[in-house]
Coordinates of C-alpha atoms in Angstrom, one line a residue:
X1 CA 68.8 97.2 111.7
X2 CA 69.8 95.4 114.8
X3 CA 71.2 92.5 112.9
X4 CA 73.2 94.4 110.6
X5 CA 74.6 96.1 113.5
X6 CA 75.1 93.0 115.9
X7 CA 76.9 91.8 112.2
X8 CA 79.0 94.6 111.8
X9 CA 79.9 94.8 115.7
X10 CA 81.0 91.1 115.0
X11 CA 83.2 91.6 112.4
X12 CA 84.4 94.9 113.9
X13 CA 85.7 92.3 117.3
X14 CA 86.9 89.5 114.9
X15 CA 89.3 92.1 113.4
X16 CA 90.0 93.3 116.6
X17 CA 91.3 90.2 118.5
X18 CA 92.7 88.4 115.5
X19 CA 95.1 91.5 115.3
X20 CA 96.2 91.8 119.0
X21 CA 95.9 88.1 119.3
X22 CA 98.6 88.2 116.2
X23 CA 100.4 91.0 118.0
X24 CA 101.0 89.4 121.3
X25 CA 101.8 86.1 119.7
X26 CA 104.6 87.6 118.4
X27 CA 105.9 89.4 120.8
X28 CA 105.3 86.4 123.0
X29 CA 107.0 83.8 120.4
X30 CA 108.7 85.8 117.6
X31 CA 112.3 84.6 118.5
X32 CA 110.6 80.5 119.0
X33 CA 108.5 81.3 115.6
X34 CA 111.8 83.2 113.2
X35 CA 113.7 80.1 114.6
X36 CA 111.3 77.3 114.0
X37 CA 110.2 78.8 110.4
X38 CA 114.2 78.9 109.7
X39 CA 114.3 75.2 110.5
X40 CA 111.2 74.5 107.9
X41 CA 114.0 74.8 105.0
X42 CA 114.7 70.6 104.9
X43 CA 111.9 69.8 103.1
X44 CA 108.9 71.5 101.1
X45 CA 106.5 69.2 103.5
X46 CA 108.4 70.5 106.0
X47 CA 108.0 73.9 105.5
X48 CA 104.2 72.9 104.4
X49 CA 103.7 71.8 108.1
X50 CA 105.2 74.7 109.8
X51 CA 103.1 77.4 107.9
X52 CA 99.9 75.8 108.3
X53 CA 101.5 75.7 112.4
X54 CA 102.2 79.4 112.2
X55 CA 99.0 79.9 110.4
X56 CA 96.7 78.1 112.8
X57 CA 98.5 80.2 115.3
X58 CA 98.0 83.4 114.0
X59 CA 94.8 83.5 112.0
X60 CA 96.3 85.1 109.3
X61 CA 98.3 84.1 105.6
X62 CA 99.3 87.5 105.5
X63 CA 101.2 87.7 109.0
X64 CA 103.0 84.7 107.9
X65 CA 104.0 86.1 104.8
X66 CA 105.4 89.2 105.9
X67 CA 107.2 87.2 108.7
X68 CA 109.1 85.1 105.9
X69 CA 109.5 88.5 103.4
X70 CA 111.6 89.5 106.3
X71 CA 113.3 86.2 106.9
X72 CA 114.5 86.2 103.0
X73 CA 115.0 89.8 103.0
X74 CA 116.9 89.4 105.4
X75 CA 119.2 86.4 103.6
X76 CA 117.5 84.0 106.7
X77 CA 116.2 81.9 103.8
X78 CA 115.6 82.1 100.4
X79 CA 112.4 82.7 98.2
X80 CA 112.7 79.3 97.3
X81 CA 112.7 78.2 101.1
X82 CA 109.7 80.0 101.7
X83 CA 107.0 79.1 99.3
X84 CA 105.9 75.9 101.0
X85 CA 105.7 77.6 104.7
X86 CA 103.2 81.4 102.9
X87 CA 101.5 78.0 101.3
X88 CA 101.0 75.9 104.9
X89 CA 100.2 79.2 106.7
X90 CA 96.8 79.3 104.4
X91 CA 96.3 76.4 105.5
X92 CA 96.4 76.7 108.8
X93 CA 93.8 79.7 108.4
X94 CA 90.8 76.8 108.1
X95 CA 91.0 76.5 111.9
X96 CA 88.9 79.7 112.4
X97 CA 86.6 78.7 110.2
X98 CA 86.0 74.9 112.0
X99 CA 85.8 76.9 115.1
X100 CA 83.1 78.7 113.9
X101 CA 81.2 76.0 112.7
X102 CA 80.3 74.6 116.1
X103 CA 78.6 75.9 118.9
X104 CA 81.5 77.4 121.4
X105 CA 79.6 80.2 123.0
X106 CA 79.8 78.9 126.8
X107 CA 83.4 78.6 126.6
X108 CA 83.4 82.1 125.3
X109 CA 82.4 83.5 128.0
X110 CA 84.0 81.4 130.1
X111 CA 87.0 83.2 128.6
X112 CA 86.1 86.2 128.5
X113 CA 85.6 86.0 132.4
X114 CA 88.8 84.5 132.7
X115 CA 90.7 87.0 130.7
X116 CA 88.9 89.8 132.9
X117 CA 89.8 88.6 136.0
X118 CA 93.2 88.6 134.9
X119 CA 93.5 91.8 134.9
X120 CA 91.8 93.0 137.4
X121 CA 94.7 90.9 140.1
X122 CA 96.9 92.7 137.9
X123 CA 98.8 89.5 136.5
X124 CA 100.1 91.9 133.8
X125 CA 102.7 93.3 135.8
X126 CA 104.9 90.5 134.4
X127 CA 106.1 90.9 131.2
X128 CA 105.6 86.9 130.3
X129 CA 101.9 87.2 131.4
X130 CA 101.5 90.6 130.0
X131 CA 101.6 88.9 126.2
X132 CA 100.0 86.0 126.7
X133 CA 97.3 87.8 128.5
X134 CA 96.6 90.0 125.7
X135 CA 96.7 86.9 123.6
X136 CA 94.0 85.5 125.8
X137 CA 91.9 88.9 125.0
X138 CA 92.7 89.0 121.3
X139 CA 91.1 85.4 121.2
X140 CA 88.1 85.9 123.5
X141 CA 87.0 89.3 120.7
X142 CA 87.5 87.0 117.8
X143 CA 85.4 84.5 119.5
X144 CA 82.2 86.9 121.1
X145 CA 82.9 88.7 117.5
X146 CA 82.1 85.2 115.5
X147 CA 79.3 84.5 118.2
X148 CA 77.9 87.8 116.7
X149 CA 78.0 86.8 113.7
X150 CA 76.5 83.5 113.9
X151 CA 73.5 84.6 115.8
X152 CA 73.3 88.2 113.4
X153 CA 71.1 86.5 111.4
X154 CA 68.7 85.2 114.0
X155 CA 65.5 87.4 114.0
X156 CA 65.7 87.5 110.1
X157 CA 62.8 86.4 108.1
X158 CA 63.7 83.2 107.6
X159 CA 61.2 82.2 104.5
X160 CA 60.9 85.5 102.8
X161 CA 64.7 85.8 102.8
X162 CA 65.3 82.4 101.8
X163 CA 62.7 82.6 98.8
X164 CA 64.7 85.8 97.6
X165 CA 68.3 84.3 97.8
X166 CA 67.7 80.6 95.6
X167 CA 65.5 83.3 93.3
X168 CA 68.5 85.6 92.4
X169 CA 71.6 84.7 93.2
X170 CA 73.5 82.4 90.4
X171 CA 76.7 80.9 90.7
X172 CA 78.2 83.9 88.9
X173 CA 76.8 86.1 90.7
X174 CA 77.8 84.2 94.5
X175 CA 81.2 83.6 92.8
X176 CA 81.5 87.5 92.5
X177 CA 79.9 88.8 95.9
X178 CA 82.3 86.2 97.7
X179 CA 85.1 87.7 95.5
X180 CA 84.2 91.0 96.5
X181 CA 83.5 90.2 99.9
X182 CA 87.0 88.8 100.5
X183 CA 88.9 92.4 98.6
X184 CA 86.7 94.3 101.2
X185 CA 88.0 92.1 104.5
X186 CA 91.3 90.8 103.3
X187 CA 91.0 87.7 104.0
X188 CA 89.3 84.7 102.5
X189 CA 88.3 83.2 106.3
X190 CA 86.1 86.7 107.3
X191 CA 83.2 86.1 104.1
X192 CA 83.2 82.0 104.6
X193 CA 82.5 82.3 108.3
X194 CA 79.2 84.9 107.1
X195 CA 78.7 81.3 104.5
X196 CA 78.5 79.8 107.6
X197 CA 76.3 82.0 109.6
X198 CA 73.4 82.0 106.5
X199 CA 73.8 79.2 106.6
X200 CA 73.5 78.3 109.9
X201 CA 69.8 80.8 109.7
X202 CA 68.9 78.5 106.9
X203 CA 69.4 81.7 104.6
X204 CA 71.7 80.2 102.3
X205 CA 72.3 76.4 100.6
X206 CA 75.3 74.8 100.5
X207 CA 75.0 74.9 96.3
X208 CA 75.1 79.3 96.5
X209 CA 77.4 78.5 99.8
X210 CA 80.0 76.2 96.9
X211 CA 80.9 79.4 94.8
X212 CA 80.8 82.3 97.8
X213 CA 83.1 80.5 99.3
X214 CA 85.3 79.8 95.9
X215 CA 84.9 83.7 95.2
X216 CA 86.0 84.5 98.3
X217 CA 89.2 82.7 98.2
X218 CA 90.5 83.8 95.2
X219 CA 89.7 87.5 96.0
X220 CA 91.6 87.3 99.2
X221 CA 94.3 86.5 97.0
X222 CA 94.1 89.5 95.1
X223 CA 93.4 91.6 97.7
X224 CA 97.0 90.8 99.0
X225 CA 98.2 92.3 95.2
X226 CA 96.7 95.1 96.4
X227 CA 97.2 95.6 99.8
X228 CA 101.2 95.5 98.9
X229 CA 101.3 98.0 96.2
X230 CA 104.1 99.9 97.6
X231 CA 105.9 96.5 97.9
X232 CA 108.8 95.6 95.3
X233 CA 111.7 93.3 94.5
X234 CA 111.8 90.0 97.3
X235 CA 108.8 91.7 99.2
X236 CA 106.3 91.6 96.4
X237 CA 107.3 88.0 95.1
X238 CA 105.7 85.8 98.3
X239 CA 102.7 88.1 97.8
X240 CA 102.5 86.5 94.2
X241 CA 103.1 83.0 95.8
X242 CA 99.8 84.0 97.5
X243 CA 97.9 84.2 94.8
X244 CA 99.2 81.0 92.7
X245 CA 97.6 79.2 96.5
X246 CA 94.6 80.6 96.0
X247 CA 94.3 80.5 92.3
X248 CA 95.9 76.2 92.2
X249 CA 93.2 75.9 94.8
X250 CA 89.9 77.3 93.2
X251 CA 90.9 75.8 89.8
X252 CA 91.6 72.3 91.0
X253 CA 88.8 72.0 93.5
X254 CA 86.8 74.1 90.3
X255 CA 87.8 71.5 88.4
X256 CA 87.5 68.3 90.3
X257 CA 83.6 69.1 91.1
X258 CA 83.0 69.6 87.7
X259 CA 84.8 66.8 86.0
X260 CA 82.4 64.3 89.2
X261 CA 79.3 66.2 87.7
X262 CA 80.0 65.6 84.1
X263 CA 80.5 61.6 85.5
X264 CA 77.4 61.8 86.3
X265 CA 78.3 62.0 90.2
X266 CA 77.0 64.5 93.0
X267 CA 79.9 66.5 93.8
X268 CA 77.6 68.3 96.1
X269 CA 76.5 65.7 97.9
X270 CA 79.9 64.1 97.9
X271 CA 80.6 67.2 100.0
X272 CA 77.8 67.4 102.4
X273 CA 79.0 63.4 102.9
X274 CA 82.3 64.6 103.9
X275 CA 80.3 66.8 106.5
X276 CA 78.4 64.7 108.6
X277 CA 74.8 65.6 106.8
X278 CA 75.7 69.0 109.0
X279 CA 76.1 71.8 106.2
X280 CA 78.2 74.1 108.3
X281 CA 80.9 71.5 108.4
X282 CA 80.6 71.0 105.0
X283 CA 81.5 74.0 104.1
X284 CA 84.4 73.6 106.4
X285 CA 85.7 71.1 104.7
X286 CA 85.5 73.5 101.8
X287 CA 87.4 75.9 102.8
X288 CA 90.1 73.6 104.5
X289 CA 90.2 71.6 100.5
X290 CA 90.5 74.7 98.6
X291 CA 93.6 75.6 100.9
X292 CA 95.3 72.6 101.0
X293 CA 94.6 72.0 97.2
X294 CA 96.5 74.6 96.6
X295 CA 99.3 74.9 99.1
X296 CA 100.8 71.5 97.9
X297 CA 101.3 71.9 94.5
X298 CA 103.2 75.2 95.0
X299 CA 104.8 73.9 98.1
X300 CA 105.9 70.5 95.7
X301 CA 106.2 72.4 93.2
X302 CA 108.3 75.7 94.6
X303 CA 111.2 75.9 91.7
X304 CA 108.3 76.6 89.1
X305 CA 106.6 78.8 91.5
X306 CA 109.6 80.7 92.8
X307 CA 110.3 81.2 88.7
X308 CA 107.2 82.9 88.6
X309 CA 107.1 84.9 91.8
X310 CA 110.6 86.4 90.0
X311 CA 109.7 87.0 87.0
X312 CA 106.4 88.8 88.0
X313 CA 108.5 90.5 90.4
X314 CA 112.6 90.6 90.0
X315 CA 115.0 91.8 92.6
X316 CA 116.0 95.4 93.2
X317 CA 118.8 97.4 94.6
X318 CA 117.7 97.1 98.3
X319 CA 116.8 93.8 98.2
X320 CA 120.4 93.4 96.7
X321 CA 121.5 95.7 99.4
X322 CA 119.9 94.0 102.7
X323 CA 121.2 90.0 101.9
X324 CA 124.0 89.8 104.6
X325 CA 126.4 88.2 102.9
X326 CA 129.1 86.7 105.8
X327 CA 127.0 86.1 108.8
X328 CA 125.3 82.5 109.1
X329 CA 123.2 80.6 112.1
X330 CA 125.2 77.1 111.9
X331 CA 128.7 80.1 112.6
X332 CA 127.6 80.3 116.5
X333 CA 128.6 77.2 117.1
X334 CA 132.3 78.7 116.9
X335 CA 132.6 82.2 118.5
X336 CA 135.8 83.2 117.1
X337 CA 134.7 82.5 113.4
X338 CA 130.8 84.1 114.2
X339 CA 132.4 86.8 115.2
X340 CA 134.8 87.4 112.3
X341 CA 131.6 87.3 109.5
X342 CA 129.9 90.2 112.1
X343 CA 132.8 91.5 111.7
X344 CA 133.3 91.7 107.3
X345 CA 129.3 92.2 107.4
X346 CA 130.0 95.5 109.4
X347 CA 132.9 96.8 107.0
X348 CA 130.8 95.6 104.0
X349 CA 128.3 98.3 105.6
X350 CA 131.4 100.9 106.1
X351 CA 132.9 100.7 102.5
X352 CA 129.0 101.1 101.2
X353 CA 128.1 104.2 103.1
X354 CA 129.6 106.7 100.3
X355 CA 126.5 105.7 98.0
X356 CA 124.1 107.2 100.4
X357 CA 125.6 110.5 99.4
X358 CA 125.0 112.2 96.2
X359 CA 127.7 113.2 94.3
X360 CA 127.0 116.9 92.8
X361 CA 130.7 117.4 91.2
X362 CA 130.3 114.5 89.4
X363 CA 128.7 114.8 86.0
X364 CA 125.4 113.2 88.0
X365 CA 124.6 113.4 91.1
X366 CA 123.1 109.7 90.9
X367 CA 120.0 107.7 91.0
X368 CA 118.0 109.0 94.7
X369 CA 116.4 106.0 93.8
X370 CA 119.6 103.8 94.0
X371 CA 120.7 105.8 97.2
X372 CA 117.2 105.1 99.1
X373 CA 117.3 101.1 98.2
X374 CA 120.9 101.2 99.5
X375 CA 120.0 103.0 103.3
X376 CA 117.5 100.7 103.6
X377 CA 118.8 97.7 102.3
X378 CA 122.3 98.5 104.9
X379 CA 119.9 99.0 108.0
X380 CA 118.3 95.6 107.6
X381 CA 121.8 94.1 107.1
X382 CA 122.5 96.2 110.5
X383 CA 119.7 94.9 112.7
X384 CA 120.2 91.3 110.9
X385 CA 124.1 91.7 111.8
X386 CA 122.4 92.9 115.2
X387 CA 120.5 90.1 115.9
X388 CA 123.4 87.3 115.5
X389 CA 125.5 89.2 117.9
X390 CA 122.3 89.1 120.2
X391 CA 122.2 85.7 119.7
X392 CA 125.6 85.0 120.1
X393 CA 126.0 86.3 123.4
X394 CA 122.7 85.1 124.5
X395 CA 123.9 81.2 123.8
X396 CA 127.7 81.7 126.0
X397 CA 130.9 82.7 125.1
X398 CA 134.3 83.1 126.3
X399 CA 135.0 86.3 128.3
X400 CA 137.6 87.8 125.7
X401 CA 134.7 86.9 122.8
X402 CA 131.7 87.9 125.2
X403 CA 133.6 91.4 125.4
X404 CA 135.2 91.4 121.4
X405 CA 131.3 91.1 121.0
X406 CA 130.1 94.1 123.2
X407 CA 132.2 96.5 121.2
X408 CA 131.0 95.1 118.4
X409 CA 128.2 95.7 119.2
X410 CA 128.6 99.7 120.0
X411 CA 130.6 99.8 116.9
X412 CA 127.2 98.2 114.7
X413 CA 125.2 101.1 116.3
X414 CA 127.3 103.7 115.6
X415 CA 127.6 102.9 112.1
X416 CA 123.5 102.4 112.1
X417 CA 122.7 106.2 113.1
X418 CA 125.9 107.5 110.9
X419 CA 123.4 105.8 108.3
X420 CA 120.7 107.9 109.3
X421 CA 123.0 110.8 109.3
X422 CA 124.4 110.3 105.7
X423 CA 120.5 109.7 104.9
X424 CA 118.8 112.9 106.5
X425 CA 122.0 115.2 105.4
X426 CA 121.1 113.7 101.3
X427 CA 117.7 114.4 101.2
X428 CA 117.9 118.4 102.9
X429 CA 120.8 118.5 100.1
X430 CA 118.2 117.2 97.7
X431 CA 115.4 119.0 98.7
X432 CA 117.2 122.4 96.8
X433 CA 116.6 123.4 93.7
X434 CA 119.6 124.7 93.3
X435 CA 122.4 123.7 95.7
X436 CA 124.1 126.8 97.2
X437 CA 127.8 127.2 97.6
X438 CA 127.8 126.1 100.9
X439 CA 125.7 123.4 100.8
X440 CA 127.3 122.1 98.2
X441 CA 131.0 122.4 99.9
X442 CA 129.4 120.6 102.8
X443 CA 127.9 117.5 101.0
X444 CA 131.3 117.1 99.1
X445 CA 133.5 117.7 102.0
X446 CA 131.6 115.0 103.8
X447 CA 131.5 112.6 100.7
X448 CA 135.4 113.4 101.1
X449 CA 135.5 112.3 104.3
X450 CA 133.4 109.1 104.4
X451 CA 135.4 107.7 101.3
X452 CA 138.4 107.8 103.4
X453 CA 136.9 105.8 106.3
X454 CA 135.6 103.1 103.6
X455 CA 138.9 103.2 102.1
X456 CA 140.8 103.0 105.8
X457 CA 137.7 100.2 107.2
X458 CA 139.7 96.7 107.5
X459 CA 143.4 98.8 107.1
X460 CA 146.3 99.6 108.8
X461 CA 145.8 101.6 111.9
X462 CA 147.9 104.3 110.3
X463 CA 145.2 105.0 107.9
X464 CA 142.5 105.0 110.5
X465 CA 144.6 107.7 112.5
X466 CA 144.4 109.9 109.6
X467 CA 140.7 109.9 109.8
X468 CA 141.0 110.9 113.4
X469 CA 142.4 113.6 112.2
X470 CA 140.8 115.0 109.3
X471 CA 137.3 114.0 111.3
X472 CA 139.0 116.3 114.4
X473 CA 136.5 118.8 116.1
X474 CA 134.7 121.6 113.7
X475 CA 132.2 122.5 116.1
X476 CA 133.8 126.5 115.8
X477 CA 133.9 126.9 112.5
X478 CA 130.1 125.4 111.6
X479 CA 129.3 127.4 115.1
X480 CA 130.4 130.9 113.7
X481 CA 128.8 129.7 109.8
X482 CA 125.6 129.2 111.9
X483 CA 125.6 132.6 113.5
X484 CA 126.4 133.8 109.5
X485 CA 123.5 132.3 108.3
X486 CA 121.1 133.3 111.5
X487 CA 122.0 137.3 110.9
X488 CA 121.8 137.2 107.5
X489 CA 118.1 136.1 107.0
X490 CA 117.3 136.1 110.8
X491 CA 115.7 132.1 110.6
X492 CA 112.6 133.6 107.8
X493 CA 113.8 131.9 104.7
X494 CA 113.2 128.3 103.7
X495 CA 117.1 128.1 102.5
X496 CA 118.9 129.2 105.4
X497 CA 117.3 126.9 107.5
X498 CA 117.8 123.9 105.7
X499 CA 121.1 125.1 105.3
X500 CA 121.2 125.2 109.6
X501 CA 119.7 121.8 109.4
X502 CA 122.8 120.3 107.5
X503 CA 125.4 122.2 109.0
X504 CA 124.2 120.1 112.3
X505 CA 123.9 117.0 110.1
X506 CA 127.6 117.4 108.5
X507 CA 128.7 118.0 112.0
X508 CA 127.2 115.1 113.5
X509 CA 128.2 112.5 110.6
X510 CA 131.6 113.7 111.2
X511 CA 131.9 113.0 114.9
X512 CA 130.3 109.5 114.2
X513 CA 133.0 109.5 111.1
X514 CA 135.3 109.9 113.8
X515 CA 134.0 107.5 116.6
X516 CA 133.9 104.9 114.1
X517 CA 137.4 105.6 113.7
X518 CA 138.3 104.9 117.0
X519 CA 136.5 102.1 117.7
X520 CA 138.2 100.7 114.7
X521 CA 141.5 101.7 115.6
X522 CA 140.9 100.1 119.2
X523 CA 142.8 96.8 118.8
X524 CA 141.3 92.9 120.2
X525 CA 143.8 93.1 123.4
X526 CA 144.3 95.1 126.8
X527 CA 148.0 95.8 126.1
X528 CA 147.5 97.3 122.3
X529 CA 144.4 99.1 123.9
X530 CA 146.3 101.6 126.2
X531 CA 149.0 102.6 123.4
X532 CA 146.2 103.0 121.2
X533 CA 145.0 105.0 124.3
X534 CA 147.8 107.2 124.6
X535 CA 147.3 107.5 120.4
X536 CA 144.3 109.1 120.8
X537 CA 145.1 111.5 123.5
X538 CA 148.2 112.9 121.9
X539 CA 145.8 113.4 118.4
X540 CA 143.6 115.5 120.5
X541 CA 146.6 117.4 122.4
X542 CA 147.5 118.0 118.3
X543 CA 143.8 119.1 117.5
X544 CA 143.6 121.7 120.8
X545 CA 147.0 123.2 119.4
X546 CA 146.0 123.3 116.2
X547 CA 142.8 124.9 117.0
X548 CA 144.8 127.4 119.6
X549 CA 146.6 128.3 116.1

């Protein structure tokens, strides 16, 4: 029981350490990694090299695939460009297996001590140090877990268990055990590390280890498909690429061993020689061979890999909505052009706003999945534009351009808030089995106002003035409706509470529409801005007169 507890504790420390290390490393180098991956699209080999570095740093091919998936959905590069990077991420994970094959116990102890002293001295008060200290802590825990795993089997009766294993493990069973272990741990490197520990304890031979590692490699690919079952479209395409890397690696290495055996050579002797006669090093070399053998053909034949992935997971409505149409990293060299592109992207988001609301007056209210995909895609585009503006500001620009960029950031934040408000309002309206008359009227009125905003976006100032008037203050009317609803049901009816919530969301959405119209109405030069403020004051006076009437 002590041996089992030590191995399980080691696995737990390994999982926690890798998670902590990946999280803090992403915080410390997130933007740098993204820039590195964006520059990796020049050639398949460049992408493979960048992916290998990213996989080596994070020790997680899944993390590399997730970052690439977000960049693909954000339109930074296409699935075709991301394929070599994802393939290289698998190669980078071999670093952990090589570390497990060497004796690093003394290094682990000193690393744990160093991390502990840095926290004791409160060096984490500086944000830059805090993230790297987190990386050190994660690495220390992961290495400590590896040490537990390696030394756990030391107390096992070697001769008895070795006899049982040699008599009971067939190549097919070993392959199945490796497949199952990787499916449970969601990793091919973790079962391989366990194999290294068993070999070090002289409980396993190189022949059985070969089939265990082969099964673990293949099983991790299908484990990714299971864990990503909720994804669709481009978000799932890179998961299929991950599977292709694993399948290709297993087929090529397995075929090579079969051909060598048929030719009269001893492939296991060759593998032992590649590891310098050390079985643990031979397993590490085998794991690396599997990753390289799978990554190279997939990266070099990325067009074929993309076609297979797109056939298995075609793009969805959300993917199309989540892809920016105008902003481009190269446009940052010219701030004026970059700001125009950001404005066009924001106007496109405004034109999509009516798609977030159901058309209750039509024959069909519309597809709820399309609305959900449009909302998620619009949120991704808004975030991409926000990052684009932040990078633009960080690179420096003239004072007037800076003022426009800050103004546009404020407008974009309002648009993002309106997107979420319309989505919440739609969910409330769709929550009714039969939409009550008040809910119907609120939905149609809001849809008319949003349609007017979408039509007026980018149009003449007079059209925006109409929107500003149309979206005037309705707080008195809405408060009267709330009081009537509260008095009619005393807050006990579910539909009444939903209507009250819908009323609040309606009021918020109208206020946001007016704020966006005012922001769009604001000219880009200070002289015209004063006239705009005066016009806005006149409109408020007209609205006040209307309310008094």
